[in-house]
Coordinates of C-alpha atoms in Angstrom, one line a residue:
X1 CA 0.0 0.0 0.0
X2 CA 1.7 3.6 -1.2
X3 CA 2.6 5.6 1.7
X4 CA 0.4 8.7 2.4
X5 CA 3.9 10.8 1.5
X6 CA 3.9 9.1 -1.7
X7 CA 0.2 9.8 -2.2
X8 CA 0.4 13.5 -1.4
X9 CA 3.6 13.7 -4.4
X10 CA 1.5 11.7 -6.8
X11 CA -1.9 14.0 -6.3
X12 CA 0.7 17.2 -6.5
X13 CA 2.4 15.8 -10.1
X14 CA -1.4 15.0 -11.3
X15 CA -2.4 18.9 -10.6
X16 CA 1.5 20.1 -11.8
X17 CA 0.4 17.7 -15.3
X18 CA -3.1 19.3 -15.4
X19 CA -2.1 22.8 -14.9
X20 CA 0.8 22.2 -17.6
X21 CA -2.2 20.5 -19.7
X22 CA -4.0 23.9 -19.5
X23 CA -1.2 26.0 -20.0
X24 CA 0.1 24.6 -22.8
X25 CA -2.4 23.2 -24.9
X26 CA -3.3 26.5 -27.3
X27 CA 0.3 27.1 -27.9
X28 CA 0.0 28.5 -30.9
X29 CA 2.8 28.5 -34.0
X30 CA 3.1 32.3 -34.1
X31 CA 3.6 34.7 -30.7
X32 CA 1.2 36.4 -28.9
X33 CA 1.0 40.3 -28.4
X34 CA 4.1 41.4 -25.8
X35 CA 3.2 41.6 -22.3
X36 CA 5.0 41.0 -19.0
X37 CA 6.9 37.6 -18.7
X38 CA 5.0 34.8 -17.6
X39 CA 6.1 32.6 -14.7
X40 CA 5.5 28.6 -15.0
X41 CA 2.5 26.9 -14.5
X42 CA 0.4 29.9 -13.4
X43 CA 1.4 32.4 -16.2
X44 CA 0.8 36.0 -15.3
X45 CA -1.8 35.5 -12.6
X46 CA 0.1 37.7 -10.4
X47 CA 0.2 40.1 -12.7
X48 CA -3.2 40.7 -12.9
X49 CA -4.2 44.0 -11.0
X50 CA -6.3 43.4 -7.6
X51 CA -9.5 45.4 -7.1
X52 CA -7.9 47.8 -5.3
X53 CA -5.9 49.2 -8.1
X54 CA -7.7 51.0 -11.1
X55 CA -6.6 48.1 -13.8
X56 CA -6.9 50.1 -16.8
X57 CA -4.0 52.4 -15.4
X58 CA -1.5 49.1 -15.3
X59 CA -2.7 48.5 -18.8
X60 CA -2.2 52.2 -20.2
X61 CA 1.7 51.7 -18.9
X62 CA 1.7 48.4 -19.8
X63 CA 1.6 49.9 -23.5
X64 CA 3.9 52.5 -23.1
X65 CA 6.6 50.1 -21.7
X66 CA 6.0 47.5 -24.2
X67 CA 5.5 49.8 -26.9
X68 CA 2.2 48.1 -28.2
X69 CA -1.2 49.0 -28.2
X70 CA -2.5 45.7 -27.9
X71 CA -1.3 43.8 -24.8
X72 CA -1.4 39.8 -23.8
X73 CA -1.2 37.8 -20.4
X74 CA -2.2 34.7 -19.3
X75 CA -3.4 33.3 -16.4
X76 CA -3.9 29.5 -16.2
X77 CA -4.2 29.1 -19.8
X78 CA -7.1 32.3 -19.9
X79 CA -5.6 34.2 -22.2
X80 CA -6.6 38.1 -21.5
X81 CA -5.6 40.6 -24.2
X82 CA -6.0 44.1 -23.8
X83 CA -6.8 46.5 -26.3
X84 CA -5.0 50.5 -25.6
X85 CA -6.1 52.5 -28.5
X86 CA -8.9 53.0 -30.9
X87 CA -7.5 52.4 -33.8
X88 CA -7.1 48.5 -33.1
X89 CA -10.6 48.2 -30.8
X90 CA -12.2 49.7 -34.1
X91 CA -10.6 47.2 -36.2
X92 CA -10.9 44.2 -34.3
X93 CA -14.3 44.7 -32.4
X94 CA -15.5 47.1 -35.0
X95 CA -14.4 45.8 -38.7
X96 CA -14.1 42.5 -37.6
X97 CA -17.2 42.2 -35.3
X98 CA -18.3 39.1 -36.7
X99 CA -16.1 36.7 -34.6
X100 CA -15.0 39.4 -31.7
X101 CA -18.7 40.2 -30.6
X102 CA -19.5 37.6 -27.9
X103 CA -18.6 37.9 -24.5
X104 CA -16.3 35.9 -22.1
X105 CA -18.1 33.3 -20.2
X106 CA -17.3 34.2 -16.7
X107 CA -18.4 31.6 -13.8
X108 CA -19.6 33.8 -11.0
X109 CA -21.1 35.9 -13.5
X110 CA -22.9 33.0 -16.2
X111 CA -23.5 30.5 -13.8
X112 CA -23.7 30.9 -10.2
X113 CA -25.8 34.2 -10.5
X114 CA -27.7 34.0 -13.9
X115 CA -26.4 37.4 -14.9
X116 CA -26.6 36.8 -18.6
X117 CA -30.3 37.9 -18.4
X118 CA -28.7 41.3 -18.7
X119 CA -27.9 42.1 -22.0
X120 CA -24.4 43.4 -21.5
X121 CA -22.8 40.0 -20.6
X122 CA -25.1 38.0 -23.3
X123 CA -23.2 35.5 -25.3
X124 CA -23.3 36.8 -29.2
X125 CA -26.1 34.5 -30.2
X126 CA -29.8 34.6 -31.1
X127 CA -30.8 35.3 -28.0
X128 CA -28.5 38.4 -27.9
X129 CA -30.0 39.4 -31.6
X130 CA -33.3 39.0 -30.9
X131 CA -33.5 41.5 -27.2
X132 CA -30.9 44.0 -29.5
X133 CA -33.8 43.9 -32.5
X134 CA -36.7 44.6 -30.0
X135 CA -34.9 47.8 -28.4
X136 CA -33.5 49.0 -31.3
X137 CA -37.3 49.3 -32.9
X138 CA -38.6 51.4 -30.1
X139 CA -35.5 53.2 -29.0
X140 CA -33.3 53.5 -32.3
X141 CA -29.7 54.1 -31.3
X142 CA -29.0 56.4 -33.5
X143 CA -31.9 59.1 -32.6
X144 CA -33.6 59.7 -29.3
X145 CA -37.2 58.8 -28.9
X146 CA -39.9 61.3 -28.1
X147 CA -40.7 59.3 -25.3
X148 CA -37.3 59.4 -23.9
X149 CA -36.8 63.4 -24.2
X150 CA -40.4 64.1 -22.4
X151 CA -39.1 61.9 -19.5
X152 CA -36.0 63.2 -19.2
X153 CA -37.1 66.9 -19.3
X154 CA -40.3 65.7 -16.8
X155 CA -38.4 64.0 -14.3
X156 CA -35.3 66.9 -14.3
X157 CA -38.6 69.5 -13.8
X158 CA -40.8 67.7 -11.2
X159 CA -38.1 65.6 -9.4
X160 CA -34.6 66.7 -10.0
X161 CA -33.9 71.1 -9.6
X162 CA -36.8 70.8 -6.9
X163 CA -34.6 68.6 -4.3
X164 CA -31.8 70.2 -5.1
X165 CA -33.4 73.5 -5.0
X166 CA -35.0 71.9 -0.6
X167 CA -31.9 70.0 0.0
X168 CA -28.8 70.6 -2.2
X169 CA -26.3 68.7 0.1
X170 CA -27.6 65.8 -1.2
X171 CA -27.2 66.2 -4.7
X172 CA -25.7 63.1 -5.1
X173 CA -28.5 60.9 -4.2
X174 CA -30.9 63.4 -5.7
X175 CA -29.0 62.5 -9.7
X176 CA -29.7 59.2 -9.0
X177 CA -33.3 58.7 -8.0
X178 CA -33.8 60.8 -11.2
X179 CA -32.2 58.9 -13.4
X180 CA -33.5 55.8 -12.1
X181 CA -36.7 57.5 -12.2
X182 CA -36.0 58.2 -15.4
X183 CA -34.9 54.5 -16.9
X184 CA -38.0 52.6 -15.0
X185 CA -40.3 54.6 -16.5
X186 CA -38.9 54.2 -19.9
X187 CA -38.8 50.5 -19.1
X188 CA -41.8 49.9 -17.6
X189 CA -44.0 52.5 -17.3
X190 CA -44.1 52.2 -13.5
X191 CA -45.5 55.4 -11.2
X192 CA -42.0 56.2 -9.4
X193 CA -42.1 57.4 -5.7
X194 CA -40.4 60.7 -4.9
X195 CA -38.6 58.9 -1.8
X196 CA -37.1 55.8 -1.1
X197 CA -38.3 53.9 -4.5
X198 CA -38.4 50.1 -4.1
X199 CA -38.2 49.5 -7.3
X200 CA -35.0 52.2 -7.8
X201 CA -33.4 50.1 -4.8
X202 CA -34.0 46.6 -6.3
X203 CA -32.6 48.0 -9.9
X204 CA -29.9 49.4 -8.1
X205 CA -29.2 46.5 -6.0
X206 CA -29.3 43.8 -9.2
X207 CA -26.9 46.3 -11.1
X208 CA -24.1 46.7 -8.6
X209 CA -24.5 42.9 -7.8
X210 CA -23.8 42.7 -11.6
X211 CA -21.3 45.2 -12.6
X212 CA -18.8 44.1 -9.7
X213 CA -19.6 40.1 -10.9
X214 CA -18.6 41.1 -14.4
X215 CA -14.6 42.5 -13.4
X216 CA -12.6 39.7 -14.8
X217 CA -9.9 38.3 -12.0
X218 CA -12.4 39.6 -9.3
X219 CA -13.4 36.2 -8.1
X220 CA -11.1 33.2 -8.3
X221 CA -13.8 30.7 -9.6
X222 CA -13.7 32.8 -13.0
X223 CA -9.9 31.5 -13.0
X224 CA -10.4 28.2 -11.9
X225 CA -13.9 27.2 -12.8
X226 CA -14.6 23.9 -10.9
X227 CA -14.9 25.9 -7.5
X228 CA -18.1 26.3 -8.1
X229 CA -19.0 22.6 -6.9
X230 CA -17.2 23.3 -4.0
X231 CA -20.4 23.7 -0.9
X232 CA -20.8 27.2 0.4
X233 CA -19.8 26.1 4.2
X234 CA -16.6 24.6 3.5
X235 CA -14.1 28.2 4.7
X236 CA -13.2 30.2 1.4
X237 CA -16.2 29.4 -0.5
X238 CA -17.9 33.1 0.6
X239 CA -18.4 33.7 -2.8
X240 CA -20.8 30.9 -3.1
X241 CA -22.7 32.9 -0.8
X242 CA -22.8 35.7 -2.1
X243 CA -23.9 34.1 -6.0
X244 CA -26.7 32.6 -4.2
X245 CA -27.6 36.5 -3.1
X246 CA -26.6 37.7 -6.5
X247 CA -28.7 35.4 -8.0
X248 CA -32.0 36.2 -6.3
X249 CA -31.8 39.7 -6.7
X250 CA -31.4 39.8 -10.5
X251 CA -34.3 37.4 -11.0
X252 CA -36.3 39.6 -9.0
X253 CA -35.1 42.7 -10.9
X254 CA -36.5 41.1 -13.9
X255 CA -39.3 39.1 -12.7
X256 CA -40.7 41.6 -10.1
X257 CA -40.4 44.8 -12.7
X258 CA -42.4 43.4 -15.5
X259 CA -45.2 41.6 -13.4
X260 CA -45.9 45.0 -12.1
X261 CA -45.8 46.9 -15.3
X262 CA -48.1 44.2 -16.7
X263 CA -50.4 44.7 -13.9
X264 CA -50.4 48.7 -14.4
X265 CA -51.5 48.0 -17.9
X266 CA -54.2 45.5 -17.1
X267 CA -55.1 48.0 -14.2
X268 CA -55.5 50.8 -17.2
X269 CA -52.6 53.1 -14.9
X270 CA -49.8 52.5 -17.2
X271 CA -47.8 55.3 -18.6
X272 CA -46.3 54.6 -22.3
X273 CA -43.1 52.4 -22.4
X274 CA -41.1 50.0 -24.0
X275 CA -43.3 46.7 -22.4
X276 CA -46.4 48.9 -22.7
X277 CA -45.6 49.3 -26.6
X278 CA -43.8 45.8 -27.0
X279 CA -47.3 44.1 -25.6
X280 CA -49.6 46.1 -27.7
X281 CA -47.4 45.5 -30.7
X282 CA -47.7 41.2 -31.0
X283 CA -50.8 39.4 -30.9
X284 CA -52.0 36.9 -27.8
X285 CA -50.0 33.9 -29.6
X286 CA -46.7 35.7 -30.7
X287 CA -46.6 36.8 -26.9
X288 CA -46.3 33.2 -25.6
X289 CA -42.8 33.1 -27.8
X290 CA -41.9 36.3 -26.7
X291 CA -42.4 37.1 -23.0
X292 CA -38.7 36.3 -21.8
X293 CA -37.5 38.4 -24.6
X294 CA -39.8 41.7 -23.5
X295 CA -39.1 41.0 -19.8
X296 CA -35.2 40.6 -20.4
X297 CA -35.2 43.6 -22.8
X298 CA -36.9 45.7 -20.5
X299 CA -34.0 45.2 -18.0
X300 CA -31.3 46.6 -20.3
X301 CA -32.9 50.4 -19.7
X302 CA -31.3 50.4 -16.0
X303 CA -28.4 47.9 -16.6
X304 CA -27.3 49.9 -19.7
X305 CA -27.9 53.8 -18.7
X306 CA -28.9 54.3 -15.0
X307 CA -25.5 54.0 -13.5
X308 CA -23.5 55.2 -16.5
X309 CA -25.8 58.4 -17.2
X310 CA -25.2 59.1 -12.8
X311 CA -21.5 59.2 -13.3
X312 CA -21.3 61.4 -16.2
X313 CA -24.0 63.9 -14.4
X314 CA -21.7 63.9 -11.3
X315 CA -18.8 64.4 -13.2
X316 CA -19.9 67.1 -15.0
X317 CA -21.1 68.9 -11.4
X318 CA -17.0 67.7 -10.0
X319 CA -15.9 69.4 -13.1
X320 CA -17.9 72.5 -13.1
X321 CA -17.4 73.0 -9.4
X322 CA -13.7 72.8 -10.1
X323 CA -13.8 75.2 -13.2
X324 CA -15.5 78.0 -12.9
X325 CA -14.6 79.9 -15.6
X326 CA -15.7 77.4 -18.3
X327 CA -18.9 77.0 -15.9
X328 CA -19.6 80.6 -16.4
X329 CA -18.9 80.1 -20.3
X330 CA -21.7 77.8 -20.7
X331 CA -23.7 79.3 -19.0
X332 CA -23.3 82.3 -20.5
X333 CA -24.5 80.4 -24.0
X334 CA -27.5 78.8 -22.3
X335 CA -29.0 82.1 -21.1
X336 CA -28.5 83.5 -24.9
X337 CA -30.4 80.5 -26.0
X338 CA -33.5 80.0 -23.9
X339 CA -33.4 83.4 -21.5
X340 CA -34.6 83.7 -18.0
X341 CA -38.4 82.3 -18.3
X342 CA -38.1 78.9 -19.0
X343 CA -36.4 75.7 -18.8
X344 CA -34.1 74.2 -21.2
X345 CA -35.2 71.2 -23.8
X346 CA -32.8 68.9 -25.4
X347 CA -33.8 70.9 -28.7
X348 CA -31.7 73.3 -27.5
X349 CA -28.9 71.5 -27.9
X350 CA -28.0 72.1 -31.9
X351 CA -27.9 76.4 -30.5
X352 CA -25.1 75.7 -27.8
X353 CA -22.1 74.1 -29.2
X354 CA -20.0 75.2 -26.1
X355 CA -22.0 73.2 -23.9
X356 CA -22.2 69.9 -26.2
X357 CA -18.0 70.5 -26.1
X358 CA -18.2 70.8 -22.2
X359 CA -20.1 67.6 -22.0
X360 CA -17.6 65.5 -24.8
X361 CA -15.0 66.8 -22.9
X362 CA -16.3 65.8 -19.8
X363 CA -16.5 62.1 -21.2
X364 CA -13.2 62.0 -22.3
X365 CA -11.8 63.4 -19.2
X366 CA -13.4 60.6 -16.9
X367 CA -14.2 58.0 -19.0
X368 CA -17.1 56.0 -17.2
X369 CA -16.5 52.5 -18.0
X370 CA -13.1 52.8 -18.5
X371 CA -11.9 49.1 -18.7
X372 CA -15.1 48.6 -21.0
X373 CA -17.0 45.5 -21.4
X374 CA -14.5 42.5 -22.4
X375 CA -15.1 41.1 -25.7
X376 CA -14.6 37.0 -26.7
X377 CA -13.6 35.9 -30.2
X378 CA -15.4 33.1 -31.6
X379 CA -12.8 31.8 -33.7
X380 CA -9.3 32.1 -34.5
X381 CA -7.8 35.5 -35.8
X382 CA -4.2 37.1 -36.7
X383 CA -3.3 40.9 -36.2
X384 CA -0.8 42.1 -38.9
X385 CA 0.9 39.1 -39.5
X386 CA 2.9 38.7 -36.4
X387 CA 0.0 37.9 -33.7
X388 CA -2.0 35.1 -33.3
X389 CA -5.3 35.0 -31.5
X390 CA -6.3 31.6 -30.9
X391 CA -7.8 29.1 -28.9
X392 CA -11.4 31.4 -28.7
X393 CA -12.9 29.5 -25.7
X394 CA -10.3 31.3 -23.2
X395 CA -9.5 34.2 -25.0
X396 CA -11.0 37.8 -23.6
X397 CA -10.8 41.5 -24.7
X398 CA -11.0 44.6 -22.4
X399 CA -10.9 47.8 -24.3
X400 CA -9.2 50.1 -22.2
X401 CA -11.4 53.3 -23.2
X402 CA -9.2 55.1 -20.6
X403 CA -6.0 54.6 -22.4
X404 CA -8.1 55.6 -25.8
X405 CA -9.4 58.4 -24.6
X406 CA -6.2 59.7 -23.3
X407 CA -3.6 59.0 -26.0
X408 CA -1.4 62.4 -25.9
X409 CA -1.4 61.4 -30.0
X410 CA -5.1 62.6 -30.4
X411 CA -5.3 64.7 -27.4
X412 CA -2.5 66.7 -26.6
X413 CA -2.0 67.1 -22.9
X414 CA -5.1 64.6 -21.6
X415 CA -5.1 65.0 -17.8
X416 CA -6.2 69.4 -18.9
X417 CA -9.7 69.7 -18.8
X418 CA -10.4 71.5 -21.9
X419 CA -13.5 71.7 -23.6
X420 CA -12.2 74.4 -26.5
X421 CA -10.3 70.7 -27.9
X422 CA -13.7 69.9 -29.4
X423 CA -14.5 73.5 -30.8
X424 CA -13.7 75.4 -33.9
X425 CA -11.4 78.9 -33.8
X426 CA -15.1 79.9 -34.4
X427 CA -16.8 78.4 -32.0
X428 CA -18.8 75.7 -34.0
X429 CA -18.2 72.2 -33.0
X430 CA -15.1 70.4 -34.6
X431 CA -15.7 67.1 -37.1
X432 CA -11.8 66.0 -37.4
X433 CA -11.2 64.7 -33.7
X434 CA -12.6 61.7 -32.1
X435 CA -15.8 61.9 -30.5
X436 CA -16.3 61.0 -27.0
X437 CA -20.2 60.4 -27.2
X438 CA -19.8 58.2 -30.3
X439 CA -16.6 56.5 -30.0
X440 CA -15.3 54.5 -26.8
X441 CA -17.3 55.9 -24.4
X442 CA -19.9 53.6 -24.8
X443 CA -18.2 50.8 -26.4
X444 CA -17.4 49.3 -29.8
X445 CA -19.1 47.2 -33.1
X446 CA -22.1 45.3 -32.4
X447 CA -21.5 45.2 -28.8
X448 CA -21.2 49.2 -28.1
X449 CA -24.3 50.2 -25.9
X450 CA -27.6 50.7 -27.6
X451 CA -29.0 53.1 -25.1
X452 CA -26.8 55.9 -25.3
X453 CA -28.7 58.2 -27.0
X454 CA -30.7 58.1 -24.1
X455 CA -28.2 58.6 -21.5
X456 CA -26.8 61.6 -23.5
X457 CA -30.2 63.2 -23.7
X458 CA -30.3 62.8 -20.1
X459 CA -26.7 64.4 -19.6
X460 CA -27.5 67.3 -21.6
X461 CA -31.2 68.5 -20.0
X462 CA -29.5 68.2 -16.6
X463 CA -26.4 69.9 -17.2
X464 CA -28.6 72.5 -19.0
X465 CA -31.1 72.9 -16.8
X466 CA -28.4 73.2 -14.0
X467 CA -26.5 76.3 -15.6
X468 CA -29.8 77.8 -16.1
X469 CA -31.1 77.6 -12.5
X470 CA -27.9 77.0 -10.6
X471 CA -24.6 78.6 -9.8
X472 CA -22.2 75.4 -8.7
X473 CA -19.8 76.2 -6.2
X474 CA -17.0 74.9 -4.1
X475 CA -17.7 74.4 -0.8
X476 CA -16.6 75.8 2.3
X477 CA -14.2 75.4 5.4
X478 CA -14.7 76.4 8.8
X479 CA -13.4 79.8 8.2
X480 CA -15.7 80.5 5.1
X481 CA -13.1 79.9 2.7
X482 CA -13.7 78.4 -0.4
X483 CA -11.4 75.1 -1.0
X484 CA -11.3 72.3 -4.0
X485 CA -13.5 69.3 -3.6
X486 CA -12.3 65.4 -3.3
X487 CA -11.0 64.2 -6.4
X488 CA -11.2 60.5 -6.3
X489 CA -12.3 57.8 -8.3
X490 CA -12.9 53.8 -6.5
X491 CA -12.2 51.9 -9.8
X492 CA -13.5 48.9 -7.9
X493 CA -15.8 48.1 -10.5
X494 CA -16.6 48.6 -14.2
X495 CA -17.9 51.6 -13.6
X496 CA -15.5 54.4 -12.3
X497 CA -17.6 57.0 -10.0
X498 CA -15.9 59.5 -8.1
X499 CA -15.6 59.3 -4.5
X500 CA -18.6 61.6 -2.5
X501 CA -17.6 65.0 -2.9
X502 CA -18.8 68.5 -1.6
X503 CA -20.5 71.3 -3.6
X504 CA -22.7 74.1 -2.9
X505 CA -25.7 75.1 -5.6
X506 CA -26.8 78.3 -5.0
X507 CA -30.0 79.9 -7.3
X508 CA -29.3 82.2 -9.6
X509 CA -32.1 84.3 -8.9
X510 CA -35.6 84.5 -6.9
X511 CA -37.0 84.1 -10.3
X512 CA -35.1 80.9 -11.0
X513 CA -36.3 79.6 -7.4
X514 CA -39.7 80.8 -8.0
X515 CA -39.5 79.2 -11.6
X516 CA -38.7 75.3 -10.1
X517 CA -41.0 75.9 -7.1
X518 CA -43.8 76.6 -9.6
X519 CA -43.6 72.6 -11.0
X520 CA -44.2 70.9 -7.5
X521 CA -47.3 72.7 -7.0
X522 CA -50.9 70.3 -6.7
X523 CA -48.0 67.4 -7.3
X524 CA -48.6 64.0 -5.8
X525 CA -45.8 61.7 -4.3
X526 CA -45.3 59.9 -7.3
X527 CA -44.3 60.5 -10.9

C-alpha cells in the first residue's frame, strides 16, 4: 500500500500535469502580443491587478513600456488581451465584429448568478440578436425617442432642480433617483415614488451585484472554474454565498419589474413604455414566444444607462465645481439661447455648441466604464501578420477606453480639462477629432451600448437645466473659505464613479427659485 507521502507527491504531479495541460495546450505556431513575462505553470496570474488598483492604469503603462497598443497575459491558460487604443478596438471589435462580438463566459457571472439575463454579458447568439432587435425598434440608437426626451425633461422638472433647490447637500442621491426614475419609467412605465423607491433600490441593487460580478480576476472561480461545486460552508467558499444573493436579486429585478408593469397595464394606470408598446405590438399567440425576450429587454434600460448616465452627471457637477470659468462660459450660451423664463429642452442643444463641447469633454476626461465591457472571439484570428489570437474558448478582450481616450497622439495634454479641444477657432463644434459620445465611451461594433442616445439626452437636459437655474460652487471650510472638492475615483468596479464629494448650488435668482417651485405645486408623491 503507497505511503500517504507518496500519495500527497503523486496527487501534487497530477495537478502540476493538469495545470501544464492547460497551460500549454493553445500554444499557438506564431507569438502572442508582448506583455510581462509569464512565470510557470500559473502564467501572469500575479500580474493581474487586484481590485484595489484601477486596472486600466496598469494596462495604459503596460503599453507605453511595451510599446504596443494591444497587450497579452495569461493566467492558467485564460488568455486576456488588452486593447490600448482605438485604432485596433475599431478594427478588431468594429471591422471584424463578426467573430469578436460575444462575451467571455465568466463563472460567478454565467452561472452561479444567472447574470446573462442582462444584455451586456449576453453570449453573441440569437438570443442576444433578438432582445438587440426589440430595443432598437422602439429606441433607435441612432436618434432619441420622443418618449425618452419628455421623460427626461419631466423628471429633471418635477423631481430633480426641486430637491436640489429643498436640500442641495444631497445632490448626489438626488442624480440618482432621477435617473433611475427616469430609466424605469422608460422600461416599464411604473409610477415612481419621490422617496425611497423600491423598485430604484432593487434596480440598483441587481446592477451593482452585476457590474462588480462582471470584473474579470475579481473572483477566483472565474480563473479556476470547478470551484463552483465546491459547498458554500466549507471556509473560502464566501463567494458561493454571495452568487446565491446575486442570483435572487437579479431574478427579482427582472421578474418583479415586468409583473408590475403588466399589472399597471391590465389596471388601465400605465404610462407609455417599451413593455407597454412591446405588448400592444404582438398578438395573444406571438406573446407566448416572446415574453422572456420583453421582460429581459426591459431590463437593459437600468443595466445599460442608470449608473453610466449618474456618473457622467456627477462628473460634470466635479468638473464645473472645479472650473469656474468654463462653468460661467456655458452658462453664459444657455442664457442667450432660452433666457430667464423657461427651462431648457434637449432641442436646445444644436444652439449651444459650447455646452455639447463641455459635455464630450467631460467624457473623455473621466471616462465612465473605462476598462469597458470584455469582448470574446469566436474563432481564430491574426493581427498584422505577427499575432495570433487563438484558442477562442479562453480568450478575452478589455478595451481600455481610458488609455483611448487619453492617447497624448489625439489629445494633446489629456489630464487638462479643456473643452475648446472639441471646438472650432469659431466656436462651432469640430468634425476631425474623435468623438467622445460616439466612440469608446460607450463601447465598440455590435457590442457598443444601444442606449446611449438616451443617457446623452439625459446628460444634456440636466447639465442644461443646472446652468440655467444654478450657480455650482465649491464648498466651504470652517473659516468661510472656499477650498477644491475630493477628487477621487474607487475603480473597484466597471464603472468608475468619483468618490462623494462636496458642492454648494446656490439659485441664480428669486425668479429661477420661483420658476422650479412653480412645478411641484398640486404634485402627488409619485411620478
Amino acid at each position: 500500500m503507497a505511503s500517504l507521502e507518496s500519495v500527497d507527491v503523486i496527487a501534487l504531479c497530477c495537478t502540476a500535469l493538469v495545470l501544464l495541460y492547460y497551460r500549454y495546450k493553445a500554444k499557438t505556431r506564431l507569438p502572442y502580443p508582448p506583455g510581462p513575462k509569464p512565470l510557470p505553470l500559473i502564467g501572469n496570474l500575479l500580474d493581474i491587478p487586484k481590485v484595489s488598483v484601477r486596472g486600466f492604469e496598469v494596462f495604459a503603462k503596460w503599453s507605453k513600456d511595451f510599446d504596443s497598443d494591444i497587450l497579452h497575459i495569461d493566467a492558467l491558460g485564460k488568455h486576456i488581451v488588452i486593447l490600448n487604443s482605438v485604432k485596433v478596438a475599431n478594427e478588431l471589435c468594429g471591422e471584424r465584429s463578426a467573430i469578436y462580438s460575444t462575451r467571455p463566459h465568466l463563472t460567478m457571472l454565467s452561472e452561479l448568478m444567472n447574470g446573462t439575463r442582462f444584455m451586456a454579458a449576453m453570449p453573441y447568439g440569437d438570443a442576444w440578436k433578438a432582445r438587440r432587435r426589440m430595443f432598437q425598434h422602439y429606441f433607435p440608437s441612432n436618434d432619441p425617442s420622443r418618449i425618452a426626451i419628455s421623460r427626461s425633461e419631466e423628471f429633471v422638472r418635477k423631481y430633480l432642480l426641486p430637491r436640489i433647490l429643498d436640500s442641495p447637500e444631497e445632490f448626489l442621491s438626488h442624480i440618482r433617483n432621477t435617473v433611475g426614475g427616469v430609466t424605469l419609467s422608460l422600461a416599464y412605465g411604473l409610477r415612481i415614488k419621490r422617496f425611497d423607491d423600491p423598485w430604484i433600490k432593487l434596480a440598483e441593487e441587481a446592477l451593482s451585484t452585476t457590474t462588480e460580478a462582471a470584473v474579470v480576476g475579481r473572483f477566483l472561480v472565474d480563473v479556476i472554474p470547478a470551484l463552483k461545486y465546491i459547498p458554500e460552508w466549507i471556509p473560502g467558499a464566501g463567494f458561493q454565498k454571495v452568487a446565491k444573493e446575486g442570483r435572487r436579486t437579479l431574478n427579482s429585478f427582472f421578474d418583479e419589474l415586468y409583473a408590475a408593469a403588466v399589472q399597471d397595464i391590465v389596471d388601465g394606470v400605465a404610462q407609455p413604455s417599451f413593455v407597454s408598446l412591446a405588448l400592444e405590438e404582438n398578438n395573444e399567440t406571438k406573446l407566448q414566444d416572446l415574453k422572456e425576450v420583453i421582460c429581459e429587454t426591459a431590463g437593459i434600460f437600468f443595466a445599460g444607462g442608470s449608473e453610466t448616465t449618474v456618473v457622467s452627471i456627477w462628473n460634470f457637477v466635479l468638473l464645473m465645481t472645479l472650473h469656474p470659468e468654463v462653468q460661467e462660459k456655458a452658462r453664459r450660451e444657455v442664457d442667450i439661447v432660452i433666457g430667464h423664463a423657461r427651462f431648457p429642452q434637449f432641442s436646445d442643444k444644436a444652439s449651444m455648441p459650447y455646452l455639447t463641447a463641455v459635455l464630450k469633454e467631460v467624457l473623455r476626461w473621466a471616462p465612465i466604464v473605462p476598462a469597458g465591457m470584455p469582448h470574446c472571439t469566436t474563432a481564430d484570428d491574426f493581427i498584422v501578420v505577427i499575432s495570433s489570437l487563438e484558442d477562442q474558448s479562453s480568450l478575452t478582450m478589455p478595451d481600455n477606453h481610458r488609455a483611448m481616450l487619453h492617447d497624448e497622439v489625439i489629445f494633446p495634454n489629456p489630464s487638462r480639462f479643456d473643452p475648446e479641444r472639441f471646438l472650432t477657432s469659431d466656436g462651432q463644434l469640430r468634425k476631425d477629432i474623435l468623438d467622445p459620445e460616439t466612440t469608446a465611451t460607450f463601447g465598440f461594433g455590435r457590442r457598443a451600448c444601444p442606449g446611449s442616445q438616451i443617457g446623452l439626452t439625459s446628460l444634456f437636459i440636466v447639465a442644461a437645466s443646472f446652468l440655467s437655474l444654478f450657480k455650482i460652487m465649491k464648498p466651504v471650510n470652517a473659516q468661510g473659505q472656499e477650498v477644491d472638492p475630493l477628487v477621487e475615483y474607487t475603480g473597484r468596479t466597471m464603472v468608475d464613479n468619483p468618490s462623494p464629494f462636496e458642492c454648494r448650488f446656490i439659485p441664480r435668482s428669486k425668479e429661477a427659485a420661483a420658476l422650479i417651485q412653480a412645478q411641484v405645486l398640486n404634485l402627488d408623491e409619485e411620478l
